[in-house]
Amino acid sequence: MMKSTMNFFAVLVISVCFFSWTSAKYHHHNQDKDKKLKYLLEPLVYAEVTAQRGHTVVLPCVMRFEPSHYRVKWTKIEPPNQGVENIVLITNGHADKQYGSVGPRASLLRAHKLDVSLRLTDLELQDDGSYRCELINGIEDESVIITLRIEGVVFPYQSQHGRYRFTFFDAKDACAEQDATLATYKQLYRAWTEGLDWCNAGWLSDGTVNYPVLHPRPACGGDLLSGIRSYGLRHKTQDHYDAFCFTSTTKGSVFFIPGPFTFAEAERACRRDGASIAKVGQIYASWKFLQLDLCDGGWLQDGSVRFPIINPRERCGGIAEPGVRSFGYPSKSVRLYGAYCYR
């Protein structure tokens, strides 16, 4: 589809806040919306819990009293696992059973006999989403929902072969190769509220294609309102766009070795220091969480050249906002840049 046609049909998504900061959402299986929780306490803390990759987190769920016979089932409900209920853990009060990819890192906190809070260790990017704590006793089932937000950074990512070259699956793989995952809509929305303004459309994890606009302009979809512009669901193998990737904290950090190097020389320089050449997600993580601020372009693992700026200055990219600047994908034989390494 031609760019002009796409821009004409782009839909401005007027987004609302996705999070309830003061109370948990809950759902009764008898569909009685007005009935108060009988067995489970509404969380006294926020319905959204925030943590970083690699950390341990507790999702609260506490019973008012213990029924004579019951089960508690923890399920990850968002983003949905296509075709399969994404059960994490089930307990009958005496024995627990873990399920799926999250299960091996899941256990119950059990601070007291009424505590069925879920403890997740060594958090991964894919753990971001909403979880349901469901009490099942065969008579009156009920549940509370808690959102786990992995603190991180969204970054646009483009193929080295140019703009709009990724199918959905290409985009997913490209993010994974750069220590990231395809961003969710909520993650892109949050990034937009924090200043992300980007004119190229990219895949998200739900198969939709979007781009965030803070400063509407004719060259970027027209003079509409600011917001998340959406092309909606696209064909995952026939349509091609860029990607919006999401990453979080890393166990290591990124450092710079001055050049000039070719790409191969940059790789060797990192290895001599007991490191590997950094991935794009890793330099974004160090910029976001470790305040990495350098005005020197350096090679990265994908063959791109970038540099991270926390404090913009006149002779360092000439752009007023902080960010990770890119020189694109120069020839790997060019000996002009330093190396960003990860260790």
Coordinates of C-alpha atoms in Angstrom, one line a residue, residues 123-257:
L123 CA 11.8 -11.1 36.0
E124 CA 11.9 -11.3 32.2
L125 CA 10.6 -8.7 29.6
Q126 CA 7.7 -11.1 28.7
D127 CA 6.4 -11.1 32.3
D128 CA 4.9 -7.6 31.7
G129 CA 1.1 -7.7 31.8
S130 CA -1.9 -8.4 33.9
Y131 CA -2.4 -11.4 36.3
R132 CA -5.5 -12.9 37.8
C133 CA -5.7 -14.4 41.3
E134 CA -8.8 -16.6 41.2
L135 CA -10.3 -18.3 44.2
I136 CA -12.3 -21.4 43.2
N137 CA -14.5 -23.2 45.8
G138 CA -17.3 -24.5 43.5
I139 CA -19.9 -22.2 44.9
E140 CA -18.8 -18.5 44.6
D141 CA -15.6 -18.1 42.6
E142 CA -14.1 -14.7 42.5
S143 CA -10.8 -13.0 41.5
V144 CA -8.7 -9.9 41.7
I145 CA -6.5 -8.6 38.8
I146 CA -3.0 -7.1 39.3
T147 CA -0.9 -5.5 36.6
L148 CA 2.8 -6.1 36.6
R149 CA 4.7 -3.4 34.7
I150 CA 8.3 -4.0 33.8
E151 CA 10.1 -0.7 33.9
G152 CA 11.9 -0.1 30.6
V153 CA 12.4 1.8 27.4
V154 CA 10.7 1.6 24.0
F155 CA 12.9 2.3 20.9
P156 CA 12.1 2.3 17.2
Y157 CA 14.1 -0.2 15.2
Q158 CA 14.7 -0.4 11.4
S159 CA 16.3 -3.0 9.2
Q160 CA 19.8 -2.4 8.0
H161 CA 18.3 -2.8 4.5
G162 CA 16.1 0.3 4.9
R163 CA 12.7 1.5 6.0
Y164 CA 9.7 -0.9 6.2
R165 CA 11.4 -4.2 5.6
F166 CA 10.1 -6.3 8.5
T167 CA 7.2 -8.7 8.5
F168 CA 5.7 -9.2 12.0
F169 CA 7.9 -12.2 12.6
D170 CA 11.0 -10.5 11.2
A171 CA 10.3 -7.6 13.7
K172 CA 9.9 -10.0 16.6
D173 CA 13.2 -11.7 15.8
A174 CA 15.0 -8.4 15.2
C175 CA 14.0 -7.1 18.7
A176 CA 15.0 -10.4 20.3
E177 CA 18.4 -10.2 18.6
Q178 CA 18.9 -6.7 20.2
D179 CA 18.1 -7.9 23.8
A180 CA 14.5 -6.7 23.5
T181 CA 11.0 -7.8 22.8
L182 CA 8.3 -6.3 20.6
A183 CA 6.6 -3.5 22.6
T184 CA 3.0 -3.8 23.7
Y185 CA 0.5 -1.0 22.9
K186 CA 0.6 0.1 26.6
Q187 CA 4.4 0.3 26.5
L188 CA 4.3 2.5 23.4
Y189 CA 1.6 4.6 24.9
R190 CA 3.7 5.2 28.0
A191 CA 6.7 6.0 25.9
W192 CA 4.6 8.6 24.0
T193 CA 3.6 10.2 27.2
E194 CA 7.3 10.4 28.1
G195 CA 8.3 12.1 24.9
L196 CA 8.6 9.5 22.1
D197 CA 7.8 11.2 18.8
W198 CA 8.5 9.0 15.7
C199 CA 7.2 9.3 12.2
N200 CA 7.7 5.7 10.9
A201 CA 5.1 3.0 11.6
G202 CA 6.2 -0.1 13.5
W203 CA 4.9 -3.5 14.5
L204 CA 3.7 -4.1 18.1
S205 CA 3.4 -7.4 19.9
D206 CA -0.4 -7.7 19.2
G207 CA 0.1 -7.6 15.4
T208 CA -1.0 -4.0 15.1
V209 CA 1.0 -1.2 13.4
N210 CA 1.3 2.2 15.0
Y211 CA 3.5 5.3 15.4
P212 CA 3.6 7.9 18.2
V213 CA 3.3 11.6 17.3
L214 CA 3.9 14.4 19.8
H215 CA 4.3 17.2 17.3
P216 CA 1.9 16.9 14.4
R217 CA 3.3 18.0 11.1
P218 CA 2.4 17.6 7.4
A219 CA 5.3 15.2 6.7
C220 CA 4.1 12.9 9.4
G221 CA 0.5 11.9 8.7
G222 CA -0.9 15.4 8.4
D223 CA -1.8 18.1 10.9
L224 CA -3.9 15.9 13.1
L225 CA -3.9 15.9 16.9
S226 CA -1.0 14.4 18.7
G227 CA -1.4 10.8 19.8
I228 CA -0.8 7.2 18.7
R229 CA -1.6 6.9 15.0
S230 CA -2.7 3.4 14.1
Y231 CA -3.0 1.3 11.0
G232 CA -4.7 -1.4 13.0
L233 CA -4.1 -5.1 12.5
R234 CA -1.9 -5.9 9.5
H235 CA -1.1 -9.1 7.7
K236 CA 1.8 -10.7 9.6
T237 CA 3.6 -12.1 6.6
Q238 CA 2.6 -9.9 3.7
D239 CA 2.9 -6.4 5.2
H240 CA 6.2 -4.8 6.0
Y241 CA 7.0 -2.1 8.6
D242 CA 9.6 -1.1 11.1
A243 CA 9.5 -2.3 14.8
F244 CA 9.0 -0.8 18.2
C245 CA 11.1 -2.8 20.6
F246 CA 11.1 -2.8 24.4
T247 CA 14.0 -3.5 26.8
S248 CA 14.7 -3.1 30.5
T249 CA 17.7 -3.1 32.9
T250 CA 20.6 -5.5 32.2
K251 CA 22.9 -7.3 34.5
G252 CA 25.9 -5.7 32.9
S253 CA 26.7 -2.3 31.5
V254 CA 27.9 -0.6 28.3
F255 CA 31.2 1.2 28.0
F256 CA 33.0 3.0 25.1
I257 CA 36.4 2.4 23.6

